[in-house]
Amino acid sequence: LILLPRVVGKLSATLAFGLGKAYPVAGIRFAYALLALTGLWLTSSHSVLLTAQVILFVEVGHAGMLTYLSLRLLGEPLSFLARQFASWIPFTALVLVLALLVKAVALHLDVGGVSVLVTVCAAVALGSVLCTRIAPQLFIGDEGLWVLHRVGWPYGRQK
């Protein structure tokens, strides 16, 4: 779950740096570091799951602040971002459902933790490739098809 906010945060920070706004990014990263350390300290005597949830929450906030900064620098409204993310909802739903389903089956079969992780990763990778081949427009949209075309994927087409 943390992958999307990490990628969005990195891209937004790179854009802000490219536009010469290093100090606002540094301020956001400083706030993120303080919140993450505080969250780790507060949850240190609790479960790993609670700690992971706190860090996910802080990471989403970090990405949100960096994204807001980038949109403000570009003069774009938040609706621009919503339209971009809406196109990835089917793919995100597929990955989430597939991962939870395979995890539940693997845990029910009582295989080891590493086996569950490897099985879930393999199922998500295979499911992603199959869905990208079967219905690329639905699962990755125009931007994804453009990227696939640029890297030479046979099912990608230019926008």
mmCIF file of N, CA, C and O in Angstrom, residues 9-97:
data_model
loop_
_atom_site.group_PDB
_atom_site.id
_atom_site.type_symbol
_atom_site.label_atom_id
_atom_site.label_comp_id
_atom_site.label_asym_id
_atom_site.label_seq_id
_atom_site.Cartn_x
_atom_site.Cartn_y
_atom_site.Cartn_z
ATOM 1 N N GLY A 9 5.185 10.887 -4.062
ATOM 2 C CA GLY A 9 6.021 11.821 -3.311
ATOM 3 C C GLY A 9 7.348 12.083 -4.002
ATOM 4 O O GLY A 9 7.810 13.225 -4.086
ATOM 5 N N LYS A 10 7.980 11.021 -4.501
ATOM 6 C CA LYS A 10 9.266 11.186 -5.204
ATOM 7 C C LYS A 10 9.103 12.030 -6.463
ATOM 8 O O LYS A 10 9.915 12.917 -6.742
ATOM 9 N N LEU A 11 8.056 11.737 -7.243
ATOM 10 C CA LEU A 11 7.829 12.512 -8.467
ATOM 11 C C LEU A 11 7.527 13.975 -8.158
ATOM 12 O O LEU A 11 8.035 14.878 -8.823
ATOM 13 N N SER A 12 6.702 14.201 -7.136
ATOM 14 C CA SER A 12 6.355 15.574 -6.768
ATOM 15 C C SER A 12 7.574 16.338 -6.263
ATOM 16 O O SER A 12 7.764 17.514 -6.589
ATOM 17 N N ALA A 13 8.405 15.676 -5.460
ATOM 18 C CA ALA A 13 9.617 16.325 -4.961
ATOM 19 C C ALA A 13 10.574 16.638 -6.112
ATOM 20 O O ALA A 13 11.173 17.724 -6.149
ATOM 21 N N THR A 14 10.692 15.732 -7.051
ATOM 22 C CA THR A 14 11.571 15.957 -8.203
ATOM 23 C C THR A 14 11.082 17.152 -9.013
ATOM 24 O O THR A 14 11.883 17.988 -9.448
ATOM 25 N N LEU A 15 9.781 17.245 -9.203
ATOM 26 C CA LEU A 15 9.222 18.383 -9.927
ATOM 27 C C LEU A 15 9.499 19.688 -9.190
ATOM 28 O O LEU A 15 9.929 20.672 -9.794
ATOM 29 N N ALA A 16 9.283 19.688 -7.874
ATOM 30 C CA ALA A 16 9.520 20.900 -7.089
ATOM 31 C C ALA A 16 10.999 21.293 -7.129
ATOM 32 O O ALA A 16 11.327 22.470 -7.254
ATOM 33 N N PHE A 17 11.889 20.300 -7.016
ATOM 34 C CA PHE A 17 13.327 20.592 -7.119
ATOM 35 C C PHE A 17 13.649 21.184 -8.489
ATOM 36 O O PHE A 17 14.423 22.140 -8.595
ATOM 37 N N GLY A 18 13.065 20.605 -9.533
ATOM 38 C CA GLY A 18 13.304 21.102 -10.886
ATOM 39 C C GLY A 18 12.837 22.529 -11.079
ATOM 40 O O GLY A 18 13.373 23.260 -11.901
ATOM 41 N N LEU A 19 11.834 22.925 -10.325
ATOM 42 C CA LEU A 19 11.323 24.296 -10.407
ATOM 43 C C LEU A 19 12.020 25.223 -9.418
ATOM 44 O O LEU A 19 11.604 26.360 -9.209
ATOM 45 N N GLY A 20 13.082 24.718 -8.771
ATOM 46 C CA GLY A 20 13.880 25.550 -7.873
ATOM 47 C C GLY A 20 13.292 25.747 -6.489
ATOM 48 O O GLY A 20 13.628 26.724 -5.817
ATOM 49 N N LYS A 21 12.438 24.866 -6.053
ATOM 50 C CA LYS A 21 11.785 25.010 -4.751
ATOM 51 C C LYS A 21 12.303 23.961 -3.762
ATOM 52 O O LYS A 21 11.550 23.156 -3.213
ATOM 53 N N ALA A 22 13.601 23.987 -3.505
ATOM 54 C CA ALA A 22 14.217 23.007 -2.608
ATOM 55 C C ALA A 22 13.841 23.252 -1.146
ATOM 56 O O ALA A 22 13.654 22.299 -0.386
ATOM 57 N N TYR A 23 13.717 24.506 -0.745
ATOM 58 C CA TYR A 23 13.427 24.798 0.661
ATOM 59 C C TYR A 23 12.037 24.320 1.093
ATOM 60 O O TYR A 23 11.905 23.724 2.169
ATOM 61 N N PRO A 24 10.991 24.541 0.298
ATOM 62 C CA PRO A 24 9.692 23.976 0.708
ATOM 63 C C PRO A 24 9.722 22.444 0.799
ATOM 64 O O PRO A 24 9.133 21.859 1.704
ATOM 65 N N VAL A 25 10.429 21.793 -0.122
ATOM 66 C CA VAL A 25 10.543 20.326 -0.069
ATOM 67 C C VAL A 25 11.285 19.906 1.184
ATOM 68 O O VAL A 25 10.895 18.952 1.874
ATOM 69 N N ALA A 26 12.353 20.622 1.515
ATOM 70 C CA ALA A 26 13.108 20.309 2.733
ATOM 71 C C ALA A 26 12.233 20.474 3.970
ATOM 72 O O ALA A 26 12.292 19.654 4.896
ATOM 73 N N GLY A 27 11.411 21.503 4.000
ATOM 74 C CA GLY A 27 10.503 21.704 5.133
ATOM 75 C C GLY A 27 9.496 20.578 5.259
ATOM 76 O O GLY A 27 9.221 20.086 6.363
ATOM 77 N N ILE A 28 8.947 20.137 4.131
ATOM 78 C CA ILE A 28 7.991 19.024 4.143
ATOM 79 C C ILE A 28 8.683 17.741 4.588
ATOM 80 O O ILE A 28 8.136 16.970 5.384
ATOM 81 N N ARG A 29 9.877 17.520 4.100
ATOM 82 C CA ARG A 29 10.611 16.309 4.503
ATOM 83 C C ARG A 29 10.993 16.343 5.984
ATOM 84 O O ARG A 29 11.008 15.316 6.647
ATOM 85 N N PHE A 30 11.293 17.511 6.504
ATOM 86 C CA PHE A 30 11.592 17.645 7.929
ATOM 87 C C PHE A 30 10.357 17.308 8.767
ATOM 88 O O PHE A 30 10.437 16.565 9.747
ATOM 89 N N ALA A 31 9.208 17.832 8.359
ATOM 90 C CA ALA A 31 7.954 17.523 9.068
ATOM 91 C C ALA A 31 7.651 16.024 8.988
ATOM 92 O O ALA A 31 7.236 15.407 9.978
ATOM 93 N N TYR A 32 7.884 15.429 7.819
ATOM 94 C CA TYR A 32 7.682 13.986 7.641
ATOM 95 C C TYR A 32 8.578 13.196 8.586
ATOM 96 O O TYR A 32 8.127 12.248 9.244
ATOM 97 N N ALA A 33 9.855 13.575 8.659
ATOM 98 C CA ALA A 33 10.794 12.865 9.528
ATOM 99 C C ALA A 33 10.367 12.958 10.995
ATOM 100 O O ALA A 33 10.403 11.964 11.731
ATOM 101 N N LEU A 34 9.955 14.147 11.417
ATOM 102 C CA LEU A 34 9.490 14.304 12.800
ATOM 103 C C LEU A 34 8.260 13.450 13.088
ATOM 104 O O LEU A 34 8.180 12.785 14.129
ATOM 105 N N LEU A 35 7.310 13.470 12.175
ATOM 106 C CA LEU A 35 6.101 12.677 12.367
ATOM 107 C C LEU A 35 6.395 11.181 12.345
ATOM 108 O O LEU A 35 5.836 10.412 13.133
ATOM 109 N N ALA A 36 7.269 10.755 11.439
ATOM 110 C CA ALA A 36 7.611 9.329 11.363
ATOM 111 C C ALA A 36 8.324 8.868 12.629
ATOM 112 O O ALA A 36 7.991 7.818 13.190
ATOM 113 N N LEU A 37 9.289 9.647 13.095
ATOM 114 C CA LEU A 37 9.999 9.278 14.325
ATOM 115 C C LEU A 37 9.067 9.281 15.534
ATOM 116 O O LEU A 37 9.130 8.388 16.387
ATOM 117 N N THR A 38 8.178 10.261 15.591
ATOM 118 C CA THR A 38 7.210 10.302 16.682
ATOM 119 C C THR A 38 6.281 9.094 16.621
ATOM 120 O O THR A 38 6.001 8.456 17.641
ATOM 121 N N GLY A 39 5.826 8.752 15.429
ATOM 122 C CA GLY A 39 4.967 7.578 15.263
ATOM 123 C C GLY A 39 5.662 6.292 15.647
ATOM 124 O O GLY A 39 5.074 5.428 16.308
ATOM 125 N N LEU A 40 6.924 6.162 15.255
ATOM 126 C CA LEU A 40 7.698 4.966 15.628
ATOM 127 C C LEU A 40 7.893 4.900 17.138
ATOM 128 O O LEU A 40 7.777 3.826 17.746
ATOM 129 N N TRP A 41 8.166 6.023 17.747
ATOM 130 C CA TRP A 41 8.370 6.047 19.195
ATOM 131 C C TRP A 41 7.080 5.698 19.934
ATOM 132 O O TRP A 41 7.084 4.910 20.877
ATOM 133 N N LEU A 42 5.958 6.280 19.493
ATOM 134 C CA LEU A 42 4.679 6.036 20.161
ATOM 135 C C LEU A 42 4.185 4.598 19.992
ATOM 136 O O LEU A 42 3.476 4.079 20.856
ATOM 137 N N THR A 43 4.540 3.971 18.898
ATOM 138 C CA THR A 43 4.065 2.608 18.652
ATOM 139 C C THR A 43 5.119 1.542 18.943
ATOM 140 O O THR A 43 4.892 0.370 18.676
ATOM 141 N N SER A 44 6.250 1.932 19.516
ATOM 142 C CA SER A 44 7.336 0.971 19.740
ATOM 143 C C SER A 44 6.945 -0.160 20.680
ATOM 144 O O SER A 44 7.493 -1.252 20.586
ATOM 145 N N SER A 45 6.017 0.071 21.583
ATOM 146 C CA SER A 45 5.609 -0.997 22.501
ATOM 147 C C SER A 45 4.329 -1.686 22.034
ATOM 148 O O SER A 45 3.754 -2.474 22.766
ATOM 149 N N HIS A 46 3.886 -1.395 20.830
ATOM 150 C CA HIS A 46 2.665 -1.987 20.290
ATOM 151 C C HIS A 46 3.014 -2.965 19.165
ATOM 152 O O HIS A 46 4.180 -3.247 18.911
ATOM 153 N N SER A 47 2.012 -3.418 18.456
ATOM 154 C CA SER A 47 2.229 -4.416 17.401
ATOM 155 C C SER A 47 2.906 -3.798 16.172
ATOM 156 O O SER A 47 2.853 -2.591 15.946
ATOM 157 N N VAL A 48 3.503 -4.658 15.396
ATOM 158 C CA VAL A 48 4.139 -4.235 14.151
ATOM 159 C C VAL A 48 3.072 -3.709 13.195
ATOM 160 O O VAL A 48 3.310 -2.750 12.448
ATOM 161 N N LEU A 49 1.890 -4.301 13.219
ATOM 162 C CA LEU A 49 0.806 -3.851 12.347
ATOM 163 C C LEU A 49 0.423 -2.400 12.634
ATOM 164 O O LEU A 49 0.254 -1.603 11.711
ATOM 165 N N LEU A 50 0.321 -2.041 13.911
ATOM 166 C CA LEU A 50 -0.002 -0.662 14.265
ATOM 167 C C LEU A 50 1.100 0.289 13.804
ATOM 168 O O LEU A 50 0.821 1.365 13.260
ATOM 169 N N THR A 51 2.341 -0.112 13.990
ATOM 170 C CA THR A 51 3.467 0.712 13.539
ATOM 171 C C THR A 51 3.414 0.906 12.028
ATOM 172 O O THR A 51 3.596 2.021 11.527
ATOM 173 N N ALA A 52 3.142 -0.164 11.296
ATOM 174 C CA ALA A 52 3.052 -0.066 9.835
ATOM 175 C C ALA A 52 1.910 0.855 9.418
ATOM 176 O O ALA A 52 2.053 1.640 8.475
ATOM 177 N N GLN A 53 0.797 0.790 10.124
ATOM 178 C CA GLN A 53 -0.332 1.647 9.790
ATOM 179 C C GLN A 53 -0.015 3.119 10.046
ATOM 180 O O GLN A 53 -0.378 3.989 9.253
ATOM 181 N N VAL A 54 0.679 3.391 11.130
ATOM 182 C CA VAL A 54 1.065 4.769 11.434
ATOM 183 C C VAL A 54 2.023 5.295 10.370
ATOM 184 O O VAL A 54 1.874 6.418 9.873
ATOM 185 N N ILE A 55 3.004 4.491 9.989
ATOM 186 C CA ILE A 55 3.962 4.911 8.971
ATOM 187 C C ILE A 55 3.267 5.099 7.624
ATOM 188 O O ILE A 55 3.564 6.045 6.887
ATOM 189 N N LEU A 56 2.319 4.236 7.291
ATOM 190 C CA LEU A 56 1.557 4.411 6.056
ATOM 191 C C LEU A 56 0.801 5.737 6.084
ATOM 192 O O LEU A 56 0.805 6.491 5.111
ATOM 193 N N PHE A 57 0.172 6.040 7.195
ATOM 194 C CA PHE A 57 -0.567 7.291 7.342
ATOM 195 C C PHE A 57 0.366 8.493 7.171
ATOM 196 O O PHE A 57 0.048 9.452 6.458
ATOM 197 N N VAL A 58 1.536 8.443 7.806
ATOM 198 C CA VAL A 58 2.501 9.540 7.703
ATOM 199 C C VAL A 58 3.016 9.648 6.261
ATOM 200 O O VAL A 58 3.178 10.757 5.728
ATOM 201 N N GLU A 59 3.254 8.520 5.625
ATOM 202 C CA GLU A 59 3.748 8.521 4.244
ATOM 203 C C GLU A 59 2.714 9.119 3.293
ATOM 204 O O GLU A 59 3.064 9.880 2.380
ATOM 205 N N VAL A 60 1.453 8.787 3.490
ATOM 206 C CA VAL A 60 0.395 9.362 2.654
ATOM 207 C C VAL A 60 0.331 10.880 2.861
ATOM 208 O O VAL A 60 0.181 11.643 1.901
ATOM 209 N N GLY A 61 0.473 11.331 4.101
ATOM 210 C CA GLY A 61 0.502 12.766 4.372
ATOM 211 C C GLY A 61 1.684 13.449 3.715
ATOM 212 O O GLY A 61 1.552 14.542 3.143
ATOM 213 N N HIS A 62 2.837 12.812 3.758
ATOM 214 C CA HIS A 62 4.052 13.336 3.115
ATOM 215 C C HIS A 62 3.834 13.486 1.614
ATOM 216 O O HIS A 62 4.107 14.543 1.029
ATOM 217 N N ALA A 63 3.331 12.432 0.993
ATOM 218 C CA ALA A 63 3.083 12.485 -0.454
ATOM 219 C C ALA A 63 2.025 13.533 -0.778
ATOM 220 O O ALA A 63 2.133 14.243 -1.780
ATOM 221 N N GLY A 64 1.017 13.630 0.078
ATOM 222 C CA GLY A 64 -0.032 14.625 -0.145
ATOM 223 C C GLY A 64 0.499 16.042 -0.083
ATOM 224 O O GLY A 64 0.142 16.890 -0.909
ATOM 225 N N MET A 65 1.364 16.328 0.897
ATOM 226 C CA MET A 65 1.940 17.678 1.006
ATOM 227 C C MET A 65 2.822 17.998 -0.196
ATOM 228 O O MET A 65 2.767 19.105 -0.738
ATOM 229 N N LEU A 66 3.640 17.021 -0.618
ATOM 230 C CA LEU A 66 4.506 17.258 -1.774
ATOM 231 C C LEU A 66 3.687 17.419 -3.053
ATOM 232 O O LEU A 66 4.004 18.254 -3.907
ATOM 233 N N THR A 67 2.632 16.638 -3.181
ATOM 234 C CA THR A 67 1.772 16.740 -4.363
ATOM 235 C C THR A 67 1.054 18.082 -4.393
ATOM 236 O O THR A 67 0.958 18.728 -5.438
ATOM 237 N N TYR A 68 0.554 18.508 -3.246
ATOM 238 C CA TYR A 68 -0.106 19.811 -3.168
ATOM 239 C C TYR A 68 0.868 20.921 -3.564
ATOM 240 O O TYR A 68 0.510 21.841 -4.314
ATOM 241 N N LEU A 69 2.093 20.836 -3.078
ATOM 242 C CA LEU A 69 3.113 21.830 -3.446
ATOM 243 C C LEU A 69 3.340 21.838 -4.958
ATOM 244 O O LEU A 69 3.366 22.902 -5.582
ATOM 245 N N SER A 70 3.482 20.667 -5.546
ATOM 246 C CA SER A 70 3.729 20.584 -6.990
ATOM 247 C C SER A 70 2.557 21.127 -7.791
ATOM 248 O O SER A 70 2.756 21.848 -8.771
ATOM 249 N N LEU A 71 1.339 20.770 -7.376
ATOM 250 C CA LEU A 71 0.172 21.287 -8.095
ATOM 251 C C LEU A 71 0.085 22.807 -7.981
ATOM 252 O O LEU A 71 -0.267 23.493 -8.941
ATOM 253 N N ARG A 72 0.395 23.319 -6.812
ATOM 254 C CA ARG A 72 0.379 24.770 -6.612
ATOM 255 C C ARG A 72 1.430 25.446 -7.497
ATOM 256 O O ARG A 72 1.174 26.499 -8.086
ATOM 257 N N LEU A 73 2.611 24.837 -7.588
ATOM 258 C CA LEU A 73 3.665 25.405 -8.432
ATOM 259 C C LEU A 73 3.277 25.395 -9.904
ATOM 260 O O LEU A 73 3.653 26.292 -10.659
ATOM 261 N N LEU A 74 2.539 24.368 -10.310
ATOM 262 C CA LEU A 74 2.115 24.265 -11.705
ATOM 263 C C LEU A 74 0.842 25.045 -11.996
ATOM 264 O O LEU A 74 0.459 25.202 -13.155
ATOM 265 N N GLY A 75 0.156 25.489 -10.942
ATOM 266 C CA GLY A 75 -1.095 26.206 -11.133
ATOM 267 C C GLY A 75 -2.254 25.298 -11.501
ATOM 268 O O GLY A 75 -3.218 25.737 -12.117
ATOM 269 N N GLU A 76 -2.167 24.028 -11.148
ATOM 270 C CA GLU A 76 -3.225 23.062 -11.460
ATOM 271 C C GLU A 76 -4.131 22.867 -10.253
ATOM 272 O O GLU A 76 -3.671 22.872 -9.113
ATOM 273 N N PRO A 77 -5.433 22.634 -10.479
ATOM 274 C CA PRO A 77 -6.347 22.358 -9.362
ATOM 275 C C PRO A 77 -6.220 20.904 -8.903
ATOM 276 O O PRO A 77 -5.665 20.062 -9.609
ATOM 277 N N LEU A 78 -6.752 20.623 -7.719
ATOM 278 C CA LEU A 78 -6.721 19.249 -7.204
ATOM 279 C C LEU A 78 -7.512 18.293 -8.082
ATOM 280 O O LEU A 78 -7.225 17.096 -8.107
ATOM 281 N N SER A 79 -8.493 18.790 -8.824
ATOM 282 C CA SER A 79 -9.276 17.921 -9.711
ATOM 283 C C SER A 79 -8.391 17.297 -10.791
ATOM 284 O O SER A 79 -8.667 16.189 -11.267
ATOM 285 N N PHE A 80 -7.315 17.970 -11.169
ATOM 286 C CA PHE A 80 -6.365 17.422 -12.131
ATOM 287 C C PHE A 80 -5.772 16.121 -11.599
ATOM 288 O O PHE A 80 -5.698 15.119 -12.295
ATOM 289 N N LEU A 81 -5.374 16.149 -10.341
ATOM 290 C CA LEU A 81 -4.802 14.955 -9.712
ATOM 291 C C LEU A 81 -5.848 13.857 -9.584
ATOM 292 O O LEU A 81 -5.552 12.685 -9.826
ATOM 293 N N ALA A 82 -7.059 14.213 -9.224
ATOM 294 C CA ALA A 82 -8.129 13.219 -9.071
ATOM 295 C C ALA A 82 -8.387 12.497 -10.387
ATOM 296 O O ALA A 82 -8.573 11.274 -10.406
ATOM 297 N N ARG A 83 -8.383 13.228 -11.489
ATOM 298 C CA ARG A 83 -8.592 12.592 -12.797
ATOM 299 C C ARG A 83 -7.467 11.621 -13.116
ATOM 300 O O ARG A 83 -7.691 10.556 -13.688
ATOM 301 N N GLN A 84 -6.233 11.988 -12.760
ATOM 302 C CA GLN A 84 -5.099 11.114 -13.037
ATOM 303 C C GLN A 84 -5.183 9.816 -12.241
ATOM 304 O O GLN A 84 -4.912 8.736 -12.760
ATOM 305 N N PHE A 85 -5.552 9.919 -10.963
ATOM 306 C CA PHE A 85 -5.619 8.727 -10.125
ATOM 307 C C PHE A 85 -6.836 7.866 -10.432
ATOM 308 O O PHE A 85 -6.798 6.655 -10.253
ATOM 309 N N ALA A 86 -7.918 8.485 -10.880
ATOM 310 C CA ALA A 86 -9.137 7.726 -11.157
ATOM 311 C C ALA A 86 -8.902 6.666 -12.226
ATOM 312 O O ALA A 86 -9.498 5.592 -12.179
ATOM 313 N N SER A 87 -8.028 6.935 -13.166
ATOM 314 C CA SER A 87 -7.767 5.967 -14.232
ATOM 315 C C SER A 87 -7.066 4.712 -13.711
ATOM 316 O O SER A 87 -7.082 3.677 -14.369
ATOM 317 N N TRP A 88 -6.468 4.777 -12.529
ATOM 318 C CA TRP A 88 -5.757 3.622 -11.972
ATOM 319 C C TRP A 88 -6.598 2.827 -10.972
ATOM 320 O O TRP A 88 -6.135 1.844 -10.404
ATOM 321 N N ILE A 89 -7.841 3.223 -10.744
ATOM 322 C CA ILE A 89 -8.687 2.517 -9.776
ATOM 323 C C ILE A 89 -8.908 1.056 -10.156
ATOM 324 O O ILE A 89 -8.759 0.173 -9.304
ATOM 325 N N PRO A 90 -9.244 0.711 -11.405
ATOM 326 C CA PRO A 90 -9.440 -0.709 -11.719
ATOM 327 C C PRO A 90 -8.185 -1.555 -11.470
ATOM 328 O O PRO A 90 -8.268 -2.660 -10.918
ATOM 329 N N PHE A 91 -7.027 -1.038 -11.853
ATOM 330 C CA PHE A 91 -5.792 -1.797 -11.665
ATOM 331 C C PHE A 91 -5.461 -1.954 -10.182
ATOM 332 O O PHE A 91 -5.081 -3.032 -9.729
ATOM 333 N N THR A 92 -5.633 -0.890 -9.420
ATOM 334 C CA THR A 92 -5.376 -0.946 -7.984
ATOM 335 C C THR A 92 -6.319 -1.943 -7.311
ATOM 336 O O THR A 92 -5.904 -2.724 -6.456
ATOM 337 N N ALA A 93 -7.587 -1.917 -7.693
ATOM 338 C CA ALA A 93 -8.565 -2.857 -7.135
ATOM 339 C C ALA A 93 -8.190 -4.296 -7.476
ATOM 340 O O ALA A 93 -8.275 -5.189 -6.620
ATOM 341 N N LEU A 94 -7.761 -4.530 -8.714
ATOM 342 C CA LEU A 94 -7.343 -5.869 -9.117
ATOM 343 C C LEU A 94 -6.187 -6.367 -8.260
ATOM 344 O O LEU A 94 -6.210 -7.482 -7.737
ATOM 345 N N VAL A 95 -5.164 -5.537 -8.103
ATOM 346 C CA VAL A 95 -3.990 -5.935 -7.326
ATOM 347 C C VAL A 95 -4.362 -6.207 -5.870
ATOM 348 O O VAL A 95 -3.952 -7.206 -5.281
ATOM 349 N N LEU A 96 -5.185 -5.337 -5.295
ATOM 350 C CA LEU A 96 -5.577 -5.497 -3.900
ATOM 351 C C LEU A 96 -6.387 -6.776 -3.691
ATOM 352 O O LEU A 96 -6.099 -7.566 -2.791
ATOM 353 N N VAL A 97 -7.386 -7.001 -4.525
ATOM 354 C CA VAL A 97 -8.225 -8.197 -4.384
ATOM 355 C C VAL A 97 -7.405 -9.464 -4.611
ATOM 356 O O VAL A 97 -7.510 -10.437 -3.855
#
